[in-house]
Amino acid sequence: MYTVKLSEGTVTVDLCGGTPLFYRQSEPETGEARLSVLLLHGIRFSSQNWLNIGTLETLAKAGCRAVAVDLPGLGQSKDAVAPAAVGELAPGDFLKQVCEALKLGPAVVVSPSLSGMYSLPFLFQHTPMLKAYVPVAPICTDKFEGQQYASVQTPTLIVYGDQDIQLGELSLSNLRHLPNHTVVVIKGAGHPCYLDDPETWHKALLHFLQTL
């Protein structure tokens, strides 16, 4: 168990027209982080949610560096212009620039809901930059073909709530074509299943990270 260091900052990427993106970061107070984790979020949420439910702290205590970014137009990045309209695929270079600016190295990308429009192009276009992928009922999974998924060997943890009968099941039907995946269904949880049951969410996430 590590002592946690929390901080905040901004990062600038070209694809947002130079307007800074806000982020929150947690890391072990001493020593080298074992993994880098990039936490994205849904349309009604922000990095604040990862702080509130303890995900940032939990990851740092487990020896990880975790960065939760407020996506363009949302949270404290609301002045940043998104590189694509909601529901459309953003350039894969967007998260590439974010990861490079934050010096994350190959990162575990946690991607709920809306953030699928950013994470899926990143996964397909810049596969080596992902250490692992943790989609949580993301949008845009139907914009790719089964054979595209089948070509990606990135370790993947698919998470959704069993009460999420729309995006949860739709995203699973597409993401299951990723060959190196496991599935965790959080009982009694809805679309933001990590908010409905943070304890189960953290347990599943940490167990997956230990396999990497």
Tab-separated table of C-alpha atoms in Angstrom:
chain	number	residue	atom	x	y	z
A	1	MET	CA	0.000	0.000	0.000
A	2	TYR	CA	1.467	3.303	-1.148
A	3	THR	CA	1.023	6.821	0.229
A	4	VAL	CA	-0.952	8.847	-2.315
A	5	LYS	CA	0.039	12.138	-3.939
A	6	LEU	CA	-2.846	14.031	-5.593
A	7	SER	CA	-2.430	16.959	-7.983
A	8	GLU	CA	-4.238	18.954	-10.663
A	9	GLY	CA	-3.078	20.545	-13.872
A	10	THR	CA	-3.789	21.325	-17.499
A	11	VAL	CA	-2.444	19.897	-20.710
A	12	THR	CA	-2.578	21.398	-24.201
A	13	VAL	CA	-3.165	19.388	-27.371
A	14	ASP	CA	-3.205	20.724	-30.935
A	15	LEU	CA	-6.531	19.091	-31.776
A	16	CYS	CA	-8.331	21.310	-29.229
A	17	GLY	CA	-7.082	24.494	-30.803
A	18	GLY	CA	-4.603	25.193	-28.027
A	19	THR	CA	-7.220	25.494	-25.250
A	20	PRO	CA	-5.970	23.604	-22.172
A	21	LEU	CA	-7.621	20.420	-20.915
A	22	PHE	CA	-7.983	20.026	-17.150
A	23	TYR	CA	-6.837	16.865	-15.406
A	24	ARG	CA	-6.556	15.339	-11.942
A	25	GLN	CA	-3.677	13.017	-11.128
A	26	SER	CA	-2.843	10.521	-8.422
A	27	GLU	CA	0.420	8.661	-7.979
A	28	PRO	CA	2.487	6.968	-5.299
A	29	GLU	CA	4.265	9.526	-3.103
A	30	THR	CA	7.544	7.669	-3.528
A	31	GLY	CA	8.984	5.229	-6.030
A	32	GLU	CA	8.202	4.436	-9.627
A	33	ALA	CA	4.571	3.871	-10.664
A	34	ARG	CA	3.894	0.315	-11.816
A	35	LEU	CA	1.350	1.287	-14.486
A	36	SER	CA	-0.125	4.418	-16.060
A	37	VAL	CA	-3.929	4.608	-16.165
A	38	LEU	CA	-5.878	7.178	-18.205
A	39	LEU	CA	-9.425	7.696	-16.886
A	40	LEU	CA	-11.987	9.134	-19.313
A	41	HIS	CA	-15.669	9.864	-18.591
A	42	GLY	CA	-19.245	10.086	-19.895
A	43	ILE	CA	-21.241	13.095	-21.070
A	44	ARG	CA	-22.787	13.959	-17.686
A	45	PHE	CA	-19.577	13.371	-15.763
A	46	SER	CA	-15.975	14.548	-15.369
A	47	SER	CA	-12.708	13.738	-13.588
A	48	GLN	CA	-14.479	14.822	-10.378
A	49	ASN	CA	-16.403	11.540	-10.338
A	50	TRP	CA	-13.203	9.467	-10.294
A	51	LEU	CA	-12.052	11.580	-7.365
A	52	ASN	CA	-15.366	11.304	-5.518
A	53	ILE	CA	-15.699	7.517	-5.699
A	54	GLY	CA	-12.048	6.946	-4.804
A	55	THR	CA	-10.753	5.508	-8.089
A	56	LEU	CA	-7.830	7.943	-8.256
A	57	GLU	CA	-6.809	7.129	-4.698
A	58	THR	CA	-7.364	3.382	-5.125
A	59	LEU	CA	-5.115	3.210	-8.182
A	60	ALA	CA	-2.308	5.218	-6.572
A	61	LYS	CA	-2.441	3.037	-3.450
A	62	ALA	CA	-1.964	0.056	-5.788
A	63	GLY	CA	1.196	1.641	-7.194
A	64	CYS	CA	-0.271	3.181	-10.359
A	65	ARG	CA	-0.104	6.662	-11.792
A	66	ALA	CA	-3.684	7.605	-12.684
A	67	VAL	CA	-4.692	10.641	-14.724
A	68	ALA	CA	-8.358	11.627	-15.082
A	69	VAL	CA	-8.882	14.098	-17.921
A	70	ASP	CA	-11.898	16.360	-18.424
A	71	LEU	CA	-12.806	15.832	-22.081
A	72	PRO	CA	-13.234	18.837	-24.413
A	73	GLY	CA	-16.403	20.814	-23.787
A	74	LEU	CA	-17.049	19.107	-20.455
A	75	GLY	CA	-16.138	19.602	-16.782
A	76	GLN	CA	-13.328	22.103	-16.323
A	77	SER	CA	-12.382	21.677	-20.009
A	78	LYS	CA	-15.673	23.220	-21.157
A	79	ASP	CA	-13.903	25.983	-23.099
A	80	ALA	CA	-11.975	23.481	-25.218
A	81	VAL	CA	-13.495	22.681	-28.604
A	82	ALA	CA	-14.045	18.962	-29.172
A	83	PRO	CA	-12.352	17.550	-32.304
A	84	ALA	CA	-15.618	15.803	-33.304
A	85	ALA	CA	-19.343	16.141	-32.616
A	86	VAL	CA	-20.856	14.003	-29.852
A	87	GLY	CA	-21.399	10.506	-31.181
A	88	GLU	CA	-18.952	10.882	-34.063
A	89	LEU	CA	-15.507	9.279	-34.054
A	90	ALA	CA	-12.745	11.663	-32.972
A	91	PRO	CA	-9.280	11.408	-34.547
A	92	GLY	CA	-7.184	8.709	-32.900
A	93	ASP	CA	-4.452	11.327	-32.644
A	94	PHE	CA	-6.434	13.187	-29.965
A	95	LEU	CA	-5.690	10.676	-27.185
A	96	LYS	CA	-2.240	10.102	-28.689
A	97	GLN	CA	-1.489	13.792	-28.111
A	98	VAL	CA	-2.989	13.657	-24.600
A	99	CYS	CA	-0.870	10.648	-23.627
A	100	GLU	CA	2.286	12.147	-25.108
A	101	ALA	CA	1.723	15.505	-23.400
A	102	LEU	CA	1.207	13.740	-20.057
A	103	LYS	CA	4.196	11.425	-20.696
A	104	LEU	CA	2.051	8.414	-19.812
A	105	GLY	CA	3.858	5.826	-21.930
A	106	PRO	CA	1.778	2.758	-22.816
A	107	ALA	CA	-1.348	3.316	-20.695
A	108	VAL	CA	-4.376	1.432	-19.480
A	109	VAL	CA	-7.324	3.391	-20.917
A	110	VAL	CA	-10.577	3.337	-18.915
A	111	SER	CA	-13.392	4.462	-21.205
A	112	PRO	CA	-17.041	4.806	-20.150
A	113	SER	CA	-19.932	5.806	-22.368
A	114	LEU	CA	-19.332	9.013	-24.412
A	115	SER	CA	-15.560	8.563	-24.269
A	116	GLY	CA	-15.820	5.622	-26.671
A	117	MET	CA	-15.774	8.200	-29.483
A	118	TYR	CA	-12.204	8.985	-28.398
A	119	SER	CA	-10.895	5.654	-27.101
A	120	LEU	CA	-11.956	3.354	-29.937
A	121	PRO	CA	-10.152	5.282	-32.715
A	122	PHE	CA	-7.120	5.437	-30.397
A	123	LEU	CA	-7.291	1.685	-29.834
A	124	PHE	CA	-7.390	0.891	-33.557
A	125	GLN	CA	-5.006	3.571	-34.827
A	126	HIS	CA	-2.391	3.573	-32.050
A	127	THR	CA	-2.615	0.086	-30.563
A	128	PRO	CA	0.966	0.011	-29.168
A	129	MET	CA	0.179	3.022	-26.972
A	130	LEU	CA	-2.404	1.032	-25.000
A	131	LYS	CA	-1.143	-1.297	-22.311
A	132	ALA	CA	-4.735	-2.428	-21.826
A	133	TYR	CA	-8.295	-1.278	-22.517
A	134	VAL	CA	-11.192	-1.057	-20.037
A	135	PRO	CA	-14.393	-0.099	-21.904
A	136	VAL	CA	-17.428	0.545	-19.688
A	137	ALA	CA	-20.450	0.464	-22.023
A	138	PRO	CA	-18.876	2.932	-24.501
A	139	ILE	CA	-20.635	4.514	-27.471
A	140	CYS	CA	-19.515	4.056	-31.090
A	141	THR	CA	-18.713	0.327	-30.850
A	142	ASP	CA	-21.039	-0.270	-33.813
A	143	LYS	CA	-18.875	1.917	-36.051
A	144	PHE	CA	-16.274	-0.844	-36.442
A	145	GLU	CA	-16.449	-4.299	-38.026
A	146	GLY	CA	-15.931	-7.606	-36.269
A	147	GLN	CA	-12.712	-8.284	-38.175
A	148	GLN	CA	-11.293	-4.950	-37.006
A	149	TYR	CA	-11.873	-5.962	-33.396
A	150	ALA	CA	-10.467	-9.425	-34.062
A	151	SER	CA	-7.137	-7.964	-35.179
A	152	VAL	CA	-6.459	-6.197	-31.844
A	153	GLN	CA	-4.572	-8.220	-29.218
A	154	THR	CA	-4.715	-5.570	-26.454
A	155	PRO	CA	-5.770	-7.073	-23.080
A	156	THR	CA	-9.323	-5.861	-22.474
A	157	LEU	CA	-11.659	-5.804	-19.484
A	158	ILE	CA	-15.261	-5.240	-20.611
A	159	VAL	CA	-17.396	-3.863	-17.775
A	160	TYR	CA	-21.098	-3.035	-17.682
A	161	GLY	CA	-24.062	-3.008	-15.305
A	162	ASP	CA	-26.731	-5.662	-15.710
A	163	GLN	CA	-29.414	-2.931	-15.621
A	164	ASP	CA	-27.833	-1.194	-18.633
A	165	ILE	CA	-29.959	-2.955	-21.218
A	166	GLN	CA	-29.121	-0.560	-24.059
A	167	LEU	CA	-25.476	0.512	-24.319
A	168	GLY	CA	-24.232	-2.228	-22.017
A	169	GLU	CA	-25.525	-5.062	-24.167
A	170	LEU	CA	-24.914	-3.308	-27.503
A	171	SER	CA	-21.295	-2.546	-26.657
A	172	LEU	CA	-20.707	-6.099	-25.399
A	173	SER	CA	-22.041	-7.553	-28.664
A	174	ASN	CA	-19.292	-5.679	-30.530
A	175	LEU	CA	-16.440	-5.635	-28.003
A	176	ARG	CA	-16.632	-9.417	-27.503
A	177	HIS	CA	-14.893	-9.734	-30.892
A	178	LEU	CA	-11.702	-8.489	-29.197
A	179	PRO	CA	-9.830	-11.792	-28.780
A	180	ASN	CA	-8.024	-11.034	-25.511
A	181	HIS	CA	-10.952	-9.987	-23.326
A	182	THR	CA	-12.692	-10.792	-20.068
A	183	VAL	CA	-16.143	-9.568	-19.013
A	184	VAL	CA	-17.339	-8.299	-15.641
A	185	VAL	CA	-21.065	-7.692	-15.162
A	186	ILE	CA	-21.861	-5.561	-12.101
A	187	LYS	CA	-25.128	-6.787	-10.607
A	188	GLY	CA	-27.827	-4.234	-9.861
A	189	ALA	CA	-25.881	-1.435	-11.579
A	190	GLY	CA	-27.008	0.827	-14.407
A	191	HIS	CA	-25.115	2.608	-17.167
A	192	PRO	CA	-22.577	4.376	-14.866
A	193	CYS	CA	-21.996	1.062	-13.060
A	194	TYR	CA	-18.778	2.281	-11.410
A	195	LEU	CA	-20.819	4.975	-9.610
A	196	ASP	CA	-23.555	2.534	-8.599
A	197	ASP	CA	-21.106	0.050	-7.052
A	198	PRO	CA	-17.603	1.527	-6.620
A	199	GLU	CA	-16.449	-1.361	-4.416
A	200	THR	CA	-17.136	-4.023	-7.056
A	201	TRP	CA	-15.718	-1.739	-9.749
A	202	HIS	CA	-12.438	-1.223	-7.886
A	203	LYS	CA	-12.100	-4.904	-7.068
A	204	ALA	CA	-12.565	-5.892	-10.732
A	205	LEU	CA	-10.235	-3.188	-12.017
A	206	LEU	CA	-7.421	-3.974	-9.578
A	207	HIS	CA	-7.694	-7.694	-10.269
A	208	PHE	CA	-7.384	-7.035	-14.008
A	209	LEU	CA	-4.405	-4.677	-13.548
A	210	GLN	CA	-2.589	-7.363	-11.558
A	211	THR	CA	-2.683	-9.631	-14.629
A	212	LEU	CA	-0.804	-7.133	-16.824
